[in-house]
């Protein structure tokens, strides 16, 4: 089962699992995920269940592996309905852990670098406990994910549930929603449309970007690893960049004439972020292999294809591009 399978990471994971010959149940409420992502998957064995993890009981299911990727991940989208975001992480984790227990299934939790908040230790190792504002606009996401980690490790301690907890750092690539408000999709779409590229704050804040294929490779290695190896495991690429650099690189790669403009920095925007990936290297022999340059090139090609298709077939693409441009705490659209 891939919960959140219609979203960015979920669709990439489903595509890989289908190619590897698995039968997949994709569970999603289609809040930020899209039918058009499912439609682009390679042919294979896939069932789709429309279900909101904050609400009903799950239908009766038998599964042997669960990937919990269900949760809006873009700040403007997860801040739109903070209670739903918090409950998605908490109730979603609880419900899926119960299912894992009933089926004796392995279960992966997509935790996040946001666990570290605005980190005072740099780069961040898994042993760092973090620096999170528990009542700011990002708290619904950060604290929800922290709570999900609690539920996972307690399920393991209480019932021996076979858990894997991965802390994902900023990841980008095909299947991202062009309007979801994250930096890579924003900058690429703005550059392709020759619109101003919006750098928040002075653009000196850093992130470390991982190409999605590298991340999915690590996710599968982790899921298949020694059952005693529970995590938490940092999942990301330590190639740290500031946002001005990213804007300039995307402008260069798209050949765009877009100006780079500044907008106010969102509240509680972390100043810097970079994973220490020693654990992934040592335990799983994993290393990211896609450079930012190459990964952005592939992502730009994806968005070019999608935007061309949208212009040619607005009726088909309407569903997939339905999200209005989001607004963020501290930033006016
Ligand atoms: P996304 O928003 O593209 O996908 C999330 C999916 O979950 C969507 O399909 C959405 O419709 C679904 N969903 C949301 N709430 C739900 C609910 N209550 N019930 C059922 N489905 C629900 O985000 P993504 O980038 O694909 O992220 C996937 C997971 O990875 C998330 O849990 C996110 O927190 C985590 N993560 C992602 C990144 C990243 O850089 N992409 C970084 C850290 C953590
Ligand atoms: N950002 C930006 N311009 C945008 C969108 C985001 O400068 O149009 C910045 C944002 O302020 C943050 C960084 O890019 O410092 C990464 O933002 P994103 O929302 O992608 O992820 P997160 O903040 O959750 O790491």
Coordinates of C-alpha atoms and ligand atoms in Angstrom, one line a residue:
X1 CA 0.0 0.0 0.0
X2 CA 1.2 3.5 -0.8
X3 CA -0.8 6.0 1.2
X4 CA -0.5 9.4 -0.5
X5 CA 0.2 7.5 -3.8
X6 CA -1.3 10.2 -6.0
X7 CA 1.1 12.9 -4.7
X8 CA 4.6 13.8 -5.9
X9 CA 6.7 11.2 -4.0
X10 CA 3.8 8.6 -4.0
X11 CA 3.5 8.6 -7.8
X12 CA 7.2 8.2 -8.2
X13 CA 7.2 5.3 -5.7
X14 CA 4.1 3.7 -7.4
X15 CA 5.9 3.9 -10.8
X16 CA 9.0 2.2 -9.4
X17 CA 7.0 -0.5 -7.5
X18 CA 4.9 -1.2 -10.7
X19 CA 8.1 -1.6 -12.7
X20 CA 9.4 -4.0 -10.1
X21 CA 6.2 -6.1 -10.6
X22 CA 4.3 -5.4 -7.3
X23 CA 0.6 -5.2 -6.9
X24 CA -0.2 -1.8 -5.4
X25 CA -3.0 -0.3 -3.5
X26 CA -2.8 3.5 -3.7
X27 CA -4.8 5.2 -1.0
X28 CA -5.3 9.0 -1.3
X29 CA -7.9 11.7 -0.5
X30 CA -6.7 13.7 -3.6
X31 CA -6.1 16.8 -1.5
X32 CA -2.8 17.7 -3.1
X33 CA -2.5 14.5 -5.2
X34 CA -3.8 14.2 -8.7
X35 CA -5.6 11.7 -10.9
X36 CA -3.4 12.8 -13.7
X37 CA -0.4 11.5 -11.7
X38 CA -2.0 8.1 -11.5
X39 CA -2.9 8.2 -15.2
X40 CA 0.8 8.7 -16.1
X41 CA 1.9 5.6 -14.2
X42 CA 3.3 2.7 -16.3
X43 CA 0.7 -0.1 -17.0
X44 CA 0.6 -2.6 -14.1
X45 CA -1.3 -3.9 -11.2
X46 CA -2.7 -0.9 -9.3
X47 CA -5.9 -0.3 -7.2
X48 CA -6.9 3.2 -6.2
X49 CA -8.9 3.8 -3.0
X50 CA -10.2 7.3 -2.3
X51 CA -10.0 7.7 1.4
X52 CA -9.2 10.4 3.9
X53 CA -7.0 9.2 6.8
X54 CA -8.4 11.7 9.2
X55 CA -11.9 10.4 8.9
X56 CA -13.3 6.9 8.4
X57 CA -12.2 3.5 9.3
X58 CA -10.1 1.9 6.6
X59 CA -11.9 -0.7 4.4
X60 CA -10.8 -4.3 5.1
X61 CA -7.4 -4.7 3.4
X62 CA -4.6 -7.2 3.3
X63 CA -1.2 -5.8 2.7
X64 CA 2.4 -6.8 3.3
X65 CA 4.1 -3.4 3.0
X66 CA 2.8 0.0 3.8
X67 CA 4.5 3.3 2.8
X68 CA 2.9 6.2 4.6
X69 CA 3.4 9.2 2.4
X70 CA 0.0 10.8 3.0
X71 CA 0.3 14.4 4.1
X72 CA 0.4 17.7 2.2
X73 CA 4.1 18.7 2.2
X74 CA 4.2 22.2 0.7
X75 CA 4.1 24.9 3.4
X76 CA 1.3 27.0 1.8
X77 CA -0.9 23.9 1.3
X78 CA -0.3 22.3 4.7
X79 CA -1.0 25.7 6.4
X80 CA -4.4 26.0 4.6
X81 CA -6.1 23.6 7.0
X82 CA -3.7 23.1 9.9
X83 CA -6.0 20.9 11.9
X84 CA -6.4 18.5 9.0
X85 CA -2.6 18.5 8.5
X86 CA -2.0 17.7 12.1
X87 CA -4.7 15.0 12.2
X88 CA -3.4 13.5 8.9
X89 CA -0.1 12.8 10.5
X90 CA -1.4 11.7 13.9
X91 CA -4.5 9.7 12.9
X92 CA -3.0 8.5 9.7
X93 CA 0.0 7.1 11.5
X94 CA -2.2 5.5 14.1
X95 CA -4.6 3.9 11.6
X96 CA -1.9 2.6 9.3
X97 CA 0.1 1.2 12.3
X98 CA -3.0 -0.7 13.3
X99 CA -3.3 -2.1 9.8
X100 CA 0.4 -3.0 9.8
X101 CA -0.1 -4.8 13.1
X102 CA -3.2 -6.8 11.9
X103 CA -1.4 -7.8 8.7
X104 CA 2.1 -8.2 10.2
X105 CA 3.3 -5.8 7.5
X106 CA 6.4 -3.6 7.3
X107 CA 5.5 0.0 7.5
X108 CA 7.5 3.1 6.4
X109 CA 6.8 6.5 7.8
X110 CA 7.7 9.6 5.7
X111 CA 9.0 11.8 8.5
X112 CA 10.8 15.0 7.6
X113 CA 13.8 17.3 8.1
X114 CA 11.2 19.6 9.6
X115 CA 11.6 17.5 12.7
X116 CA 14.8 19.6 13.2
X117 CA 12.8 22.9 12.9
X118 CA 15.2 25.8 12.5
X119 CA 18.3 23.7 13.4
X120 CA 21.0 24.9 15.7
X121 CA 23.2 22.0 14.8
X122 CA 24.6 21.9 11.2
X123 CA 24.5 19.6 9.3
X124 CA 21.8 17.7 11.1
X125 CA 22.5 14.1 12.3
X126 CA 19.7 11.8 13.3
X127 CA 20.7 12.2 17.0
X128 CA 19.8 15.9 17.0
X129 CA 16.5 16.5 18.8
X130 CA 15.7 19.7 16.9
X131 CA 14.5 23.3 17.5
X132 CA 10.8 23.5 16.6
X133 CA 8.4 26.4 17.3
X134 CA 5.4 24.4 18.6
X135 CA 2.9 27.3 18.1
X136 CA 4.0 28.9 14.8
X137 CA 2.3 28.4 11.4
X138 CA 4.6 25.4 10.5
X139 CA 3.9 23.6 13.8
X140 CA 0.9 21.7 12.4
X141 CA 3.2 19.9 10.0
X142 CA 6.4 19.7 12.2
X143 CA 4.6 18.6 15.4
X144 CA 2.3 16.3 13.5
X145 CA 5.3 14.5 12.1
X146 CA 7.1 14.5 15.4
X147 CA 4.0 12.9 17.0
X148 CA 3.8 10.3 14.2
X149 CA 7.4 9.3 15.0
X150 CA 6.3 8.9 18.7
X151 CA 3.4 6.6 17.5
X152 CA 5.8 4.6 15.3
X153 CA 8.4 3.9 17.9
X154 CA 5.8 3.2 20.6
X155 CA 4.1 0.7 18.2
X156 CA 7.4 -1.0 17.8
X157 CA 8.1 -1.0 21.6
X158 CA 4.6 -2.2 22.5
X159 CA 3.8 -4.6 19.7
X160 CA 7.0 -5.3 17.8
X161 CA 5.6 -3.6 14.7
X162 CA 8.1 -3.7 11.9
X163 CA 8.7 0.0 11.4
X164 CA 11.0 2.1 9.3
X165 CA 11.2 5.9 9.9
X166 CA 12.8 8.0 7.3
X167 CA 13.4 11.8 7.6
X168 CA 13.1 13.1 4.1
X169 CA 14.9 16.4 3.2
X170 CA 13.8 18.6 0.3
X171 CA 13.2 16.5 -2.7
X172 CA 12.2 17.5 -6.3
X173 CA 11.5 16.0 -9.7
X174 CA 8.8 14.9 -12.1
X175 CA 5.2 14.5 -10.8
X176 CA 5.5 17.7 -8.6
X177 CA 2.5 19.9 -8.8
X178 CA 3.3 23.1 -10.7
X179 CA 1.2 25.2 -8.4
X180 CA 2.0 23.6 -5.0
X181 CA 4.1 26.5 -3.9
X182 CA 7.4 24.7 -3.2
X183 CA 10.6 26.4 -4.3
X184 CA 11.7 24.2 -7.2
X185 CA 8.3 24.0 -8.9
X186 CA 7.7 27.7 -8.3
X187 CA 11.0 28.8 -9.8
X188 CA 10.8 26.4 -12.8
X189 CA 7.2 27.4 -13.7
X190 CA 8.0 31.1 -13.3
X191 CA 11.2 30.8 -15.4
X192 CA 9.3 28.8 -18.2
X193 CA 6.6 31.5 -18.3
X194 CA 9.2 34.3 -18.2
X195 CA 7.5 35.6 -15.0
X196 CA 9.5 37.1 -12.1
X197 CA 11.3 34.4 -10.0
X198 CA 10.2 35.0 -6.4
X199 CA 13.0 34.7 -3.8
X200 CA 11.7 34.9 -0.3
X201 CA 13.7 37.0 2.1
X202 CA 17.2 37.8 0.9
X203 CA 17.6 34.3 -0.5
X204 CA 20.5 33.4 1.8
X205 CA 18.6 30.6 3.5
X206 CA 19.8 27.2 2.4
X207 CA 18.2 23.8 1.6
X208 CA 19.8 20.6 0.3
X209 CA 17.9 19.2 -2.7
X210 CA 17.7 15.5 -3.6
X211 CA 16.5 14.2 -6.9
X212 CA 13.5 12.0 -6.5
X213 CA 15.0 8.8 -8.1
X214 CA 17.8 8.9 -5.6
X215 CA 15.3 9.2 -2.8
X216 CA 13.1 6.4 -4.0
X217 CA 16.1 4.2 -4.3
X218 CA 17.0 4.9 -0.7
X219 CA 13.4 4.3 0.5
X220 CA 13.4 0.8 -1.1
X221 CA 16.8 -0.1 0.3
X222 CA 15.7 1.0 3.7
X223 CA 12.4 -0.9 3.5
X224 CA 14.3 -4.0 2.5
X225 CA 17.0 -3.7 5.2
X226 CA 17.6 -5.6 8.4
X227 CA 14.3 -5.5 10.5
X228 CA 16.3 -4.3 13.5
X229 CA 17.3 -1.2 11.6
X230 CA 14.3 1.1 12.4
X231 CA 15.7 4.6 11.8
X232 CA 15.2 7.4 12.2
X233 CA 17.2 7.7 9.0
X234 CA 18.1 11.0 7.2
X235 CA 17.1 10.8 3.5
X236 CA 18.5 13.5 1.3
X237 CA 21.3 14.9 -0.7
X238 CA 23.8 17.0 1.3
X239 CA 24.5 19.4 -1.6
X240 CA 23.5 22.6 0.2
X241 CA 22.5 25.7 -1.8
X242 CA 21.1 29.1 -1.0
X243 CA 17.9 30.2 -2.8
X244 CA 19.5 32.9 -4.9
X245 CA 21.9 30.2 -6.3
X246 CA 18.9 27.9 -7.1
X247 CA 17.0 30.8 -8.8
X248 CA 20.1 31.6 -10.9
X249 CA 20.7 28.0 -11.8
X250 CA 17.1 27.5 -12.9
X251 CA 17.2 30.7 -14.9
X252 CA 20.3 29.5 -16.7
X253 CA 19.0 26.0 -17.4
X254 CA 15.7 27.3 -18.8
X255 CA 17.4 30.1 -20.8
X256 CA 14.7 32.3 -19.2
X257 CA 14.7 36.1 -19.2
X258 CA 12.8 36.2 -15.9
X259 CA 13.9 38.8 -13.4
X260 CA 14.7 37.6 -9.8
X261 CA 12.5 39.6 -7.3
X262 CA 12.3 39.3 -3.6
X263 CA 9.2 38.7 -1.4
X264 CA 8.9 38.7 2.4
X265 CA 10.4 35.7 4.2
X266 CA 7.6 33.4 5.6
X267 CA 7.3 33.1 9.4
X268 CA 9.6 30.5 10.9
X269 CA 11.3 29.7 7.6
X270 CA 14.4 27.7 8.6
X271 CA 17.7 29.5 8.0
X272 CA 19.6 26.4 6.9
X273 CA 19.2 22.8 6.4
X274 CA 21.6 20.0 5.3
X275 CA 21.4 16.3 6.2
X276 CA 24.3 14.3 7.7
X277 CA 23.9 11.1 5.6
X278 CA 26.6 9.0 7.3
X279 CA 24.0 6.5 8.6
X280 CA 22.5 5.9 5.1
X281 CA 26.1 5.5 3.7
X282 CA 27.3 3.2 6.4
X283 CA 24.2 1.0 6.9
X284 CA 22.8 0.9 3.3
X285 CA 25.8 1.8 1.1
X286 CA 23.6 4.6 -0.3
X287 CA 24.9 7.7 -2.0
X288 CA 22.9 10.2 -4.1
X289 CA 24.1 10.0 -7.7
X290 CA 22.1 12.8 -9.5
X291 CA 23.7 16.3 -9.4
X292 CA 21.4 19.3 -8.9
X293 CA 22.2 20.4 -12.4
X294 CA 21.2 17.1 -14.0
X295 CA 18.1 16.6 -11.7
X296 CA 16.9 20.1 -12.5
X297 CA 17.4 19.5 -16.2
X298 CA 15.1 16.4 -16.0
X299 CA 12.5 18.3 -13.9
X300 CA 12.5 21.2 -16.3
X301 CA 11.8 18.8 -19.2
X302 CA 8.9 17.3 -17.2
X303 CA 7.3 20.7 -16.6
X304 CA 7.9 21.8 -20.2
X305 CA 6.0 18.7 -21.4
X306 CA 3.2 19.3 -18.9
X307 CA 2.8 23.0 -19.6
X308 CA 2.8 22.2 -23.4
X309 CA 0.1 19.6 -22.9
X310 CA -1.9 22.0 -20.8
X311 CA -1.9 24.6 -23.5
X312 CA -2.9 22.0 -26.1
X313 CA -5.6 20.3 -24.0
X314 CA -6.9 22.6 -21.3
X315 CA -9.9 20.3 -20.8
X316 CA -7.8 17.3 -19.9
X317 CA -5.4 19.2 -17.7
X318 CA -8.0 21.2 -15.8
X319 CA -8.3 18.7 -13.0
X320 CA -4.5 18.3 -12.6
X321 CA -3.8 22.0 -12.5
X322 CA -6.7 23.1 -10.4
X323 CA -4.9 24.4 -7.4
X324 CA -4.9 28.2 -7.2
X325 CA -1.6 29.9 -6.5
X326 CA -1.2 29.4 -2.8
X327 CA -0.4 32.0 -0.1
X328 CA 1.8 31.5 2.8
X329 CA 1.9 33.0 6.3
X330 CA 4.0 36.1 5.9
X331 CA 3.9 36.2 2.1
X332 CA 1.2 37.8 0.0
X333 CA 0.6 36.2 -3.4
Ligands
LIG1 P1 2.3 15.7 -1.8 O1 1.5 16.8 -1.2 O2 2.6 15.8 -3.3 O3 1.6 14.3 -1.6 C1 0.9 14.0 -0.4 C2 -0.2 13.1 -0.8 O4 -0.9 12.7 0.4 C3 -1.2 13.7 -1.8 O5 -1.5 12.8 -2.8 C4 -2.4 14.0 -0.9 O6 -3.6 14.1 -1.6 C5 -2.3 12.9 0.1 N1 -3.0 13.2 1.4 C6 -2.9 14.3 2.2 N2 -3.6 14.2 3.3 C7 -4.3 13.0 3.2 C8 -5.2 12.3 4.1 N3 -5.7 12.9 5.2 N4 -5.7 11.1 3.7 C9 -5.2 10.5 2.5 N5 -4.3 11.1 1.7 C10 -3.9 12.3 2.0 O7 3.7 15.6 -1.0 P2 5.0 14.8 -1.3 O8 6.1 15.8 -1.6 O9 4.7 13.7 -2.2 O10 5.3 14.2 0.1 C11 4.9 12.9 0.5 C12 5.3 12.6 1.9 O11 6.7 12.8 2.1 C13 4.6 13.5 2.9 O12 4.2 12.8 4.0 C14 5.6 14.6 3.3 O13 5.4 15.1 4.5 C15 6.9 13.7 3.2 N6 8.1 14.6 2.8 C16 8.2 15.1 1.6 C17 9.3 15.9 1.3 C18 9.6 16.5 -0.1 O14 10.5 17.2 -0.2 N7 8.8 16.1 -1.1 C19 10.2 16.3 2.4 C20 10.0 15.8 3.6 C21 8.9 14.9 3.9
LIG2 N1 11.1 29.9 -1.4 C1 11.4 31.0 -2.2 N2 10.5 31.3 -3.2 C2 9.4 30.5 -3.5 C3 9.1 29.4 -2.7 C4 10.0 29.1 -1.6 O1 12.4 31.6 -1.9 O2 8.7 30.9 -4.4 C5 12.0 29.5 -0.2 C6 11.3 29.3 1.1 O3 11.2 30.5 1.8 C7 12.3 28.4 1.8 C8 12.9 27.6 0.6 O4 12.6 28.3 -0.6 O5 13.4 29.1 2.4 C9 12.3 26.2 0.5 O6 10.9 26.3 0.5 P1 9.9 25.1 0.3 O7 8.6 25.6 0.5 O8 10.2 24.4 -1.0 O9 10.3 24.0 1.4 P2 10.6 24.1 2.9 O10 10.6 25.6 3.4 O11 9.5 23.3 3.6 O12 12.0 23.5 3.1

